[in-house]
Coordinates of C-alpha atoms in Angstrom, one line a residue:
X294 CA 128.4 139.0 80.8
X295 CA 127.4 139.2 84.4
X296 CA 124.6 136.7 83.8
X297 CA 127.0 134.2 82.2
X298 CA 129.3 134.4 85.2
X299 CA 126.4 133.9 87.6
X300 CA 125.1 130.9 85.5
X301 CA 128.6 129.3 85.6
X302 CA 128.6 129.7 89.4
X303 CA 125.2 128.1 89.7
X304 CA 126.2 125.2 87.5
X305 CA 129.5 124.8 89.3
X306 CA 127.6 124.6 92.7
X307 CA 125.2 122.0 91.3
X308 CA 128.0 120.0 89.8
X309 CA 130.1 120.0 93.0
X310 CA 127.1 119.3 95.2
X311 CA 126.0 116.4 93.1
X312 CA 129.5 114.9 93.1
X313 CA 129.7 115.0 96.9
X314 CA 126.2 113.5 97.0
X315 CA 123.8 113.3 100.0
X316 CA 123.2 116.4 101.9
X317 CA 126.0 118.3 100.1
X318 CA 123.7 119.3 97.2
X319 CA 121.4 121.3 99.5
X320 CA 124.3 122.7 101.6
X321 CA 126.2 123.8 98.5
X322 CA 123.0 125.6 97.3
X323 CA 123.4 127.7 100.4
X324 CA 126.9 128.7 99.3
X325 CA 125.4 129.7 95.9
X326 CA 122.8 131.9 97.6
X327 CA 125.6 133.6 99.7
X328 CA 127.7 134.3 96.5
X329 CA 124.8 135.6 94.6
X330 CA 123.4 137.9 97.4
X331 CA 126.7 139.1 98.9
X332 CA 128.8 139.0 95.8
X333 CA 126.4 140.3 93.2
X334 CA 123.9 142.2 95.4
X335 CA 120.9 140.1 94.3
X336 CA 117.7 140.0 96.3
X337 CA 117.3 136.5 97.9
X338 CA 114.5 134.5 96.4
X339 CA 111.8 132.9 98.6
X340 CA 112.7 129.4 99.8
X341 CA 110.0 126.9 98.6
X342 CA 108.3 126.6 102.0
X343 CA 105.0 125.2 100.8
X344 CA 106.7 122.5 98.8
X345 CA 109.0 121.6 101.6
X346 CA 106.1 121.2 104.1
X347 CA 104.3 118.9 101.8
X348 CA 107.5 116.8 101.3
X349 CA 108.0 116.7 105.1
X350 CA 104.5 115.3 105.7
X351 CA 104.9 112.6 103.0
X352 CA 108.3 111.6 104.2
X353 CA 107.2 111.2 107.7
X354 CA 104.2 109.0 106.8
X355 CA 106.4 106.8 104.5
X356 CA 109.0 106.5 107.2
X357 CA 106.4 105.5 109.8
X358 CA 105.1 102.8 107.4
X359 CA 108.6 101.4 107.0
X360 CA 109.1 101.4 110.8
X361 CA 105.8 99.7 111.3
X362 CA 106.7 96.7 109.0
X363 CA 104.0 97.6 106.5
X364 CA 106.5 97.9 103.8
X365 CA 107.7 94.3 104.4
X366 CA 104.2 93.1 103.6
X367 CA 104.3 94.8 100.2
X368 CA 107.7 93.4 99.4
X369 CA 106.6 89.9 100.4
X370 CA 103.5 90.0 98.2
X371 CA 105.7 91.3 95.3
X372 CA 108.1 88.3 95.7
X373 CA 105.2 85.8 95.7
X374 CA 104.1 87.2 92.3
X375 CA 107.5 87.0 90.8
X376 CA 108.3 83.5 92.0
X377 CA 104.9 82.3 90.7
X378 CA 105.8 83.4 87.2
X379 CA 109.6 83.2 86.8
X380 CA 109.5 82.9 83.0
X381 CA 108.1 86.4 82.7
X382 CA 110.6 88.0 85.1
X383 CA 111.8 90.5 82.5
X384 CA 108.3 92.0 82.3
X385 CA 107.0 91.3 85.7
X386 CA 110.0 92.5 87.7
X387 CA 110.0 96.1 86.4
X388 CA 106.2 96.3 86.7
X389 CA 106.5 95.1 90.3
X390 CA 109.1 97.7 91.2
X391 CA 107.0 100.4 89.5
X392 CA 104.0 99.4 91.5
X393 CA 105.9 99.3 94.8
X394 CA 107.2 102.9 94.1
X395 CA 103.7 104.0 93.3
X396 CA 102.4 102.6 96.6
X397 CA 105.3 103.8 98.8
X398 CA 106.3 107.0 97.1
X399 CA 110.0 106.2 97.0
X400 CA 112.2 104.3 94.5
X401 CA 114.4 103.0 97.4
X402 CA 112.1 100.0 97.7
X403 CA 114.0 98.5 94.8
X404 CA 117.0 97.6 97.1
X405 CA 115.2 94.8 98.8
X406 CA 113.8 93.4 95.5
X407 CA 117.1 93.4 93.6
X408 CA 118.6 90.3 95.2
X409 CA 115.3 88.5 94.8
X410 CA 115.0 89.4 91.1
X411 CA 118.6 88.3 90.6
X412 CA 117.9 84.9 92.4
X413 CA 114.9 84.2 90.2
X414 CA 116.6 85.2 87.0
X415 CA 119.8 83.3 87.5
X416 CA 118.0 80.1 88.5
X417 CA 115.7 80.3 85.5
X418 CA 118.7 80.9 83.2
X419 CA 117.6 84.4 82.3
X420 CA 120.4 86.9 81.8
X421 CA 120.2 88.9 85.1
X422 CA 120.9 92.2 83.4
X423 CA 117.6 92.1 81.6
X424 CA 115.2 92.3 84.6
X425 CA 117.6 94.0 87.0
X426 CA 118.4 97.1 84.8
X427 CA 114.8 97.3 83.8
X428 CA 113.6 97.1 87.4
X429 CA 116.0 99.8 88.6
X430 CA 114.8 102.2 85.9
X431 CA 111.1 101.3 86.5
X432 CA 111.4 102.0 90.2
X433 CA 112.6 105.5 89.6
X434 CA 110.0 106.1 86.8
X435 CA 107.4 105.2 89.4
X436 CA 108.1 108.3 91.4
X437 CA 106.0 110.5 89.2
X438 CA 103.1 108.1 89.4
X439 CA 102.8 108.1 93.2
X440 CA 100.3 110.4 94.9
X441 CA 102.7 110.3 98.0
X442 CA 106.0 110.9 96.3
X443 CA 108.1 114.0 96.9
X444 CA 108.2 114.8 93.1
X445 CA 104.4 114.6 92.6
X446 CA 103.3 116.5 95.7
X447 CA 105.9 119.2 95.0
X448 CA 104.7 119.5 91.4
X449 CA 101.1 119.8 92.5
X450 CA 102.1 122.4 95.1
X451 CA 104.1 124.5 92.5
X452 CA 101.3 124.4 89.9
X453 CA 98.7 125.5 92.5
X454 CA 97.3 128.8 91.4
X455 CA 98.3 128.5 87.8
X456 CA 95.5 127.9 85.3
X457 CA 95.8 125.8 82.2
X458 CA 94.4 126.7 78.8
X459 CA 91.1 125.2 79.8
X460 CA 90.9 127.7 82.7
X461 CA 91.3 125.0 85.4
X462 CA 94.2 124.3 87.8
X463 CA 96.0 121.0 87.5
X464 CA 94.9 118.7 90.3
X465 CA 96.5 115.5 91.6
X466 CA 94.2 113.2 89.8
X467 CA 94.7 115.0 86.4
X468 CA 98.4 114.8 86.9
X469 CA 98.3 111.0 87.7
X470 CA 96.0 110.4 84.7
X471 CA 99.0 111.5 82.6
X472 CA 102.0 110.1 84.5
X473 CA 100.6 106.6 85.3
X474 CA 99.7 105.5 81.8
X475 CA 102.9 107.1 80.5
X476 CA 105.0 105.2 83.0
X477 CA 103.3 101.9 82.4
X478 CA 103.8 102.2 78.6
X479 CA 107.4 103.2 79.2
X480 CA 108.0 100.2 81.4
X481 CA 106.4 97.8 78.9
X482 CA 108.6 99.1 76.2
X483 CA 111.7 98.6 78.4
X484 CA 110.5 95.0 79.2
X485 CA 110.0 94.1 75.6
X486 CA 113.4 95.5 74.6
X487 CA 115.1 93.9 77.5
X488 CA 114.0 90.4 76.4
X489 CA 116.4 90.6 73.6
X490 CA 119.3 92.5 75.1
X491 CA 122.7 90.8 75.5
X492 CA 123.4 87.1 74.8
X493 CA 121.5 84.3 76.5
X494 CA 123.6 82.9 79.4
X495 CA 124.2 79.6 77.6
X496 CA 125.5 81.5 74.5
X497 CA 127.6 84.0 76.5
X498 CA 131.3 82.9 76.3
X499 CA 132.3 85.2 79.1
X500 CA 129.7 83.8 81.5
X501 CA 130.4 80.2 80.5
X502 CA 134.1 80.8 81.2
X503 CA 133.3 82.1 84.7
X504 CA 131.2 79.1 85.8
X505 CA 133.9 76.6 84.7
X506 CA 135.4 77.5 88.1
X507 CA 133.4 75.6 90.7
X508 CA 134.0 78.3 93.4
X509 CA 132.9 81.1 91.0
X510 CA 129.8 79.1 89.9
X511 CA 128.9 78.6 93.6
X512 CA 129.3 82.4 94.1
X513 CA 127.2 83.3 91.0
X514 CA 124.3 81.0 91.9
X515 CA 124.6 81.5 95.6
X516 CA 121.9 80.7 98.1
X517 CA 118.2 81.5 97.8
X518 CA 117.2 85.0 98.8
X519 CA 113.7 85.2 99.9
X520 CA 111.2 87.0 102.2
X521 CA 108.6 84.2 101.9
X522 CA 109.7 82.3 105.0
X523 CA 109.1 85.4 107.2
X524 CA 105.8 85.2 109.0
X525 CA 104.6 88.8 109.3
X526 CA 102.4 89.8 112.3
X527 CA 98.9 91.3 111.8
X528 CA 100.1 94.7 112.9
X529 CA 102.3 94.9 109.7
X530 CA 99.2 94.2 107.6
X531 CA 97.2 96.8 109.5
X532 CA 99.8 99.4 108.9
X533 CA 99.9 98.7 105.2
X534 CA 96.1 99.0 104.9
X535 CA 96.0 102.3 106.9
X536 CA 98.7 103.7 104.6
X537 CA 96.9 102.6 101.4
X538 CA 93.6 103.9 102.7
X539 CA 95.1 107.3 103.2
X540 CA 96.4 107.3 99.6
X541 CA 92.9 106.3 98.4
X542 CA 91.3 109.2 100.4
X543 CA 93.7 111.7 99.0
X544 CA 93.0 110.5 95.5
X545 CA 89.2 110.6 96.0
X546 CA 89.4 114.2 97.4
X547 CA 91.6 115.1 94.5
X548 CA 89.0 113.7 92.0
X549 CA 86.0 115.3 93.7
X550 CA 86.7 118.8 94.9
X551 CA 83.1 119.1 96.2
X552 CA 84.0 116.7 99.0
X553 CA 86.6 119.2 100.4
X554 CA 85.7 122.0 102.8
X555 CA 85.2 125.4 101.1
X556 CA 87.7 128.0 102.2
X557 CA 87.2 131.6 101.0
X558 CA 84.9 130.4 98.3
X559 CA 87.2 127.7 96.9
X560 CA 87.6 124.0 97.8
X561 CA 90.5 123.4 100.2
X562 CA 93.8 123.2 98.3
X563 CA 95.2 119.7 97.7
X564 CA 98.5 121.0 99.1
X565 CA 96.8 121.1 102.5
X566 CA 94.8 117.9 102.0
X567 CA 98.0 115.9 101.3
X568 CA 99.7 117.2 104.4
X569 CA 96.7 116.6 106.7
X570 CA 96.1 113.0 105.6
X571 CA 99.7 112.0 105.4
X572 CA 100.3 113.2 109.0
X573 CA 97.1 111.6 110.1
X574 CA 98.0 108.3 108.5
X575 CA 101.4 108.4 110.2
X576 CA 99.8 109.1 113.5
X577 CA 97.3 106.2 113.3
X578 CA 100.0 103.7 112.2
X579 CA 102.2 105.0 115.0
X580 CA 99.5 104.1 117.6
X581 CA 98.1 101.0 116.0
X582 CA 101.5 99.3 115.3
X583 CA 103.1 100.7 118.4
X584 CA 106.0 102.1 116.5
X585 CA 109.1 103.3 118.3
X586 CA 109.9 107.0 117.5
X587 CA 113.6 106.1 117.0
X588 CA 112.7 103.5 114.4
X589 CA 111.1 106.2 112.2
X590 CA 114.0 108.7 112.2
X591 CA 116.6 106.0 111.6
X592 CA 115.2 104.1 108.6
X593 CA 116.0 104.5 104.9
X594 CA 112.8 106.2 103.9
X595 CA 113.3 109.0 106.4
X596 CA 117.0 109.5 105.7
X597 CA 116.6 109.5 102.0
X598 CA 113.6 111.8 102.2
X599 CA 115.3 114.3 104.4
X600 CA 118.2 114.4 102.0
X601 CA 115.8 115.1 99.2
X602 CA 114.1 117.8 101.3
X603 CA 117.4 119.6 102.0
X604 CA 118.4 119.3 98.4
X605 CA 115.2 121.0 97.3
X606 CA 115.7 123.7 100.0
X607 CA 119.2 124.7 98.8
X608 CA 118.9 124.1 95.1
X609 CA 115.5 125.8 94.7
X610 CA 116.5 128.8 96.8
X611 CA 119.6 129.3 94.8
X612 CA 118.0 129.0 91.4
X613 CA 115.1 131.2 92.4
X614 CA 117.5 133.9 93.5
X615 CA 119.6 133.6 90.3
X616 CA 116.8 133.4 87.7
X617 CA 114.4 135.7 89.6
X618 CA 116.9 138.5 89.1
X619 CA 117.0 138.0 85.3
X620 CA 113.4 136.8 84.7
X621 CA 112.8 139.6 82.1
X622 CA 115.8 138.6 79.9
X623 CA 115.0 134.9 80.3
X624 CA 111.4 135.4 79.1
X625 CA 112.6 137.3 76.1
X626 CA 115.1 134.6 75.1
X627 CA 113.4 131.4 76.1
X628 CA 109.7 132.2 76.1
X629 CA 109.3 132.0 72.3
X630 CA 111.5 128.9 72.0
X631 CA 109.5 126.9 74.6
X632 CA 106.2 128.1 73.2
X633 CA 107.2 126.9 69.7
X634 CA 109.0 123.7 70.9
X635 CA 107.4 122.4 74.1
X636 CA 109.8 119.5 74.2
X637 CA 112.7 122.0 74.9
X638 CA 111.3 122.2 78.5
X639 CA 111.6 118.4 78.8
X640 CA 115.3 118.5 77.6
X641 CA 116.2 121.1 80.1
X642 CA 114.4 119.2 82.9
X643 CA 116.3 115.9 82.1
X644 CA 119.6 117.8 82.0
X645 CA 119.0 119.4 85.4
X646 CA 117.8 116.1 86.9
X647 CA 121.1 114.6 86.0
X648 CA 122.9 117.5 87.6
X649 CA 121.1 117.3 90.9
X650 CA 120.3 113.5 90.9
X651 CA 116.9 114.1 92.3
X652 CA 113.5 114.3 90.6
X653 CA 112.0 116.5 93.3
X654 CA 115.0 118.9 93.3
X655 CA 115.0 119.1 89.5
X656 CA 111.3 120.1 89.5
X657 CA 111.8 122.6 92.3
X658 CA 114.6 124.2 90.3
X659 CA 113.0 124.3 86.9
X660 CA 109.2 124.5 87.3
X661 CA 109.1 128.0 88.8
X662 CA 111.4 129.3 86.1
X663 CA 109.3 127.6 83.4
X664 CA 106.1 129.2 84.8
X665 CA 107.8 132.6 84.9
X666 CA 108.8 132.4 81.2
X667 CA 105.3 131.4 80.1
X668 CA 105.5 127.6 79.9
X669 CA 101.9 126.3 80.1
X670 CA 101.1 124.3 83.2
X671 CA 99.7 121.6 80.9
X672 CA 103.0 121.2 79.2
X673 CA 104.8 120.9 82.6
X674 CA 102.4 118.1 83.5
X675 CA 102.7 116.4 80.1
X676 CA 106.5 116.1 80.5
X677 CA 106.5 115.3 84.2
X678 CA 108.3 112.0 83.4
X679 CA 111.3 114.0 82.1
X680 CA 112.3 114.9 85.7
X681 CA 114.1 111.5 85.8
X682 CA 117.3 111.9 83.9
X683 CA 120.0 110.6 86.3
X684 CA 120.1 107.3 84.5
X685 CA 122.4 109.0 82.0
X686 CA 125.5 108.3 84.1
X687 CA 125.5 105.2 86.3
X688 CA 126.1 107.1 89.6
X689 CA 122.7 106.8 91.3
X690 CA 122.7 104.4 94.3
X691 CA 120.0 102.1 92.9
X692 CA 122.1 101.6 89.7
X693 CA 125.2 100.9 91.7
X694 CA 123.2 98.5 93.9
X695 CA 122.0 96.6 90.8
X696 CA 125.5 96.2 89.6
X697 CA 126.7 94.9 93.0
X698 CA 123.8 92.5 93.4
X699 CA 124.3 91.0 90.0
X700 CA 127.1 88.4 90.8
X701 CA 127.0 87.2 87.2
X702 CA 128.6 90.5 86.1
X703 CA 126.0 91.0 83.3
X704 CA 124.8 94.3 84.8
X705 CA 127.7 96.6 84.3
X706 CA 129.4 99.9 83.5
X707 CA 131.0 99.8 80.1
X708 CA 134.5 100.8 79.1
X709 CA 133.4 104.3 78.1
X710 CA 131.2 104.7 81.2
X711 CA 128.3 106.1 79.2
X712 CA 127.7 102.6 77.6
X713 CA 126.3 101.1 80.8
X714 CA 123.3 98.7 81.4
X715 CA 120.8 101.5 82.3
X716 CA 121.1 104.1 79.7
X717 CA 119.1 102.5 76.9
X718 CA 116.3 101.3 79.2
X719 CA 116.2 104.8 80.7
X720 CA 116.0 106.6 77.3
X721 CA 113.3 104.2 76.1
X722 CA 111.3 104.4 79.3
X723 CA 111.4 108.2 79.9
X724 CA 111.1 108.9 76.2
X725 CA 108.0 106.7 75.9
X726 CA 106.5 108.1 79.1
X727 CA 107.0 111.7 78.0
X728 CA 105.6 111.0 74.5
X729 CA 102.5 109.3 75.9
X730 CA 102.1 112.1 78.5
X731 CA 102.2 114.7 75.8
X732 CA 99.6 112.8 73.7
X733 CA 97.3 112.4 76.7
X734 CA 97.6 116.0 77.7
X735 CA 96.5 116.9 74.1
X736 CA 93.6 114.5 74.3
X737 CA 92.5 115.9 77.7
X738 CA 92.6 119.4 76.3
X739 CA 95.0 120.8 78.8
X740 CA 97.6 121.9 76.2

């Protein structure tokens, strides 16, 4: 009975924090810790310091890249590709946003691309909902493919020290060899399905009725949105290459442990490698591009990253306190179920992701519990894509942005809320990525 009451409290805290959004999720987690410790006499769990430090290093490097203008170069190159092949916008747009997230470590890059995707689609006569909803989903799916995303570095940090069935620890390269093919397959499935969703604009009576009004037609078609006319200075390009080089170095060191220093008889942990090279990349960009410190702390990457960091802090601390006190009972109840049905872990992860609206926070909350009840690290890696479940309800900022940027009104929230433009692409994409991830993990012999 006591466990049930405590679980209700934890879920209520997650629900209220998620509804308030932003920093509230992490702050409300602190309330949960107070209630559990002072109200029920629990021993406080340990905050995920190692995970938070890795996140902080990655966030700082990404924010420095944005402040330097390096991110603008990536966005301009992406637009060139899309405008060169407008007929294939439904496939190319989501693949582009997936790639941008892979390179930058954050799905927030999609905001700049959405008006460009809309402009290309509407002028080519493509129903804007098709590429826009697909691109929003793809941008978030790309988070688990990026070696510098909060979710990936957190997962690598949490699985550090836990051997898989082959006796080895999961490293960054092994994880990405699962998540990258899975995400690409998922996005291709989304793109193919999106080609046939909804009516073509010329056959859509609602759309045709709208454009009968000259003012509405002018509003829907609007003016060209483009980055192509911007001449970017060489320092922007230098910053981009420095950042990409640091990602390449991290990947190489992950693939070849013998290149890392040996500490206490073992290669230096990738948890430290990621921190070192992300901070170093940020420092070099800072000097080379002559970045203003205020520009780093005030940009979108830094702000959204710090929100994710605080969310992980509060949520992970609360859940570790709660479930750590009942770990014996949880093992007894859930251990056998998850061992027999590995996909049950993925279902729980998707549900929690929707509650907390953050892939990093969902992983921080669930992975330590999963490891405690005996879930194999290989299974956790196989279903990494399942940490993206907040497409279920259209409340995430990128979903709302896609709706607002689509002036044609084809990207929308349905009458029953759950029947919105993003749910089927999300289910198809994450479902495919998780299935492919499981198959690859089997082929690699890690589950």
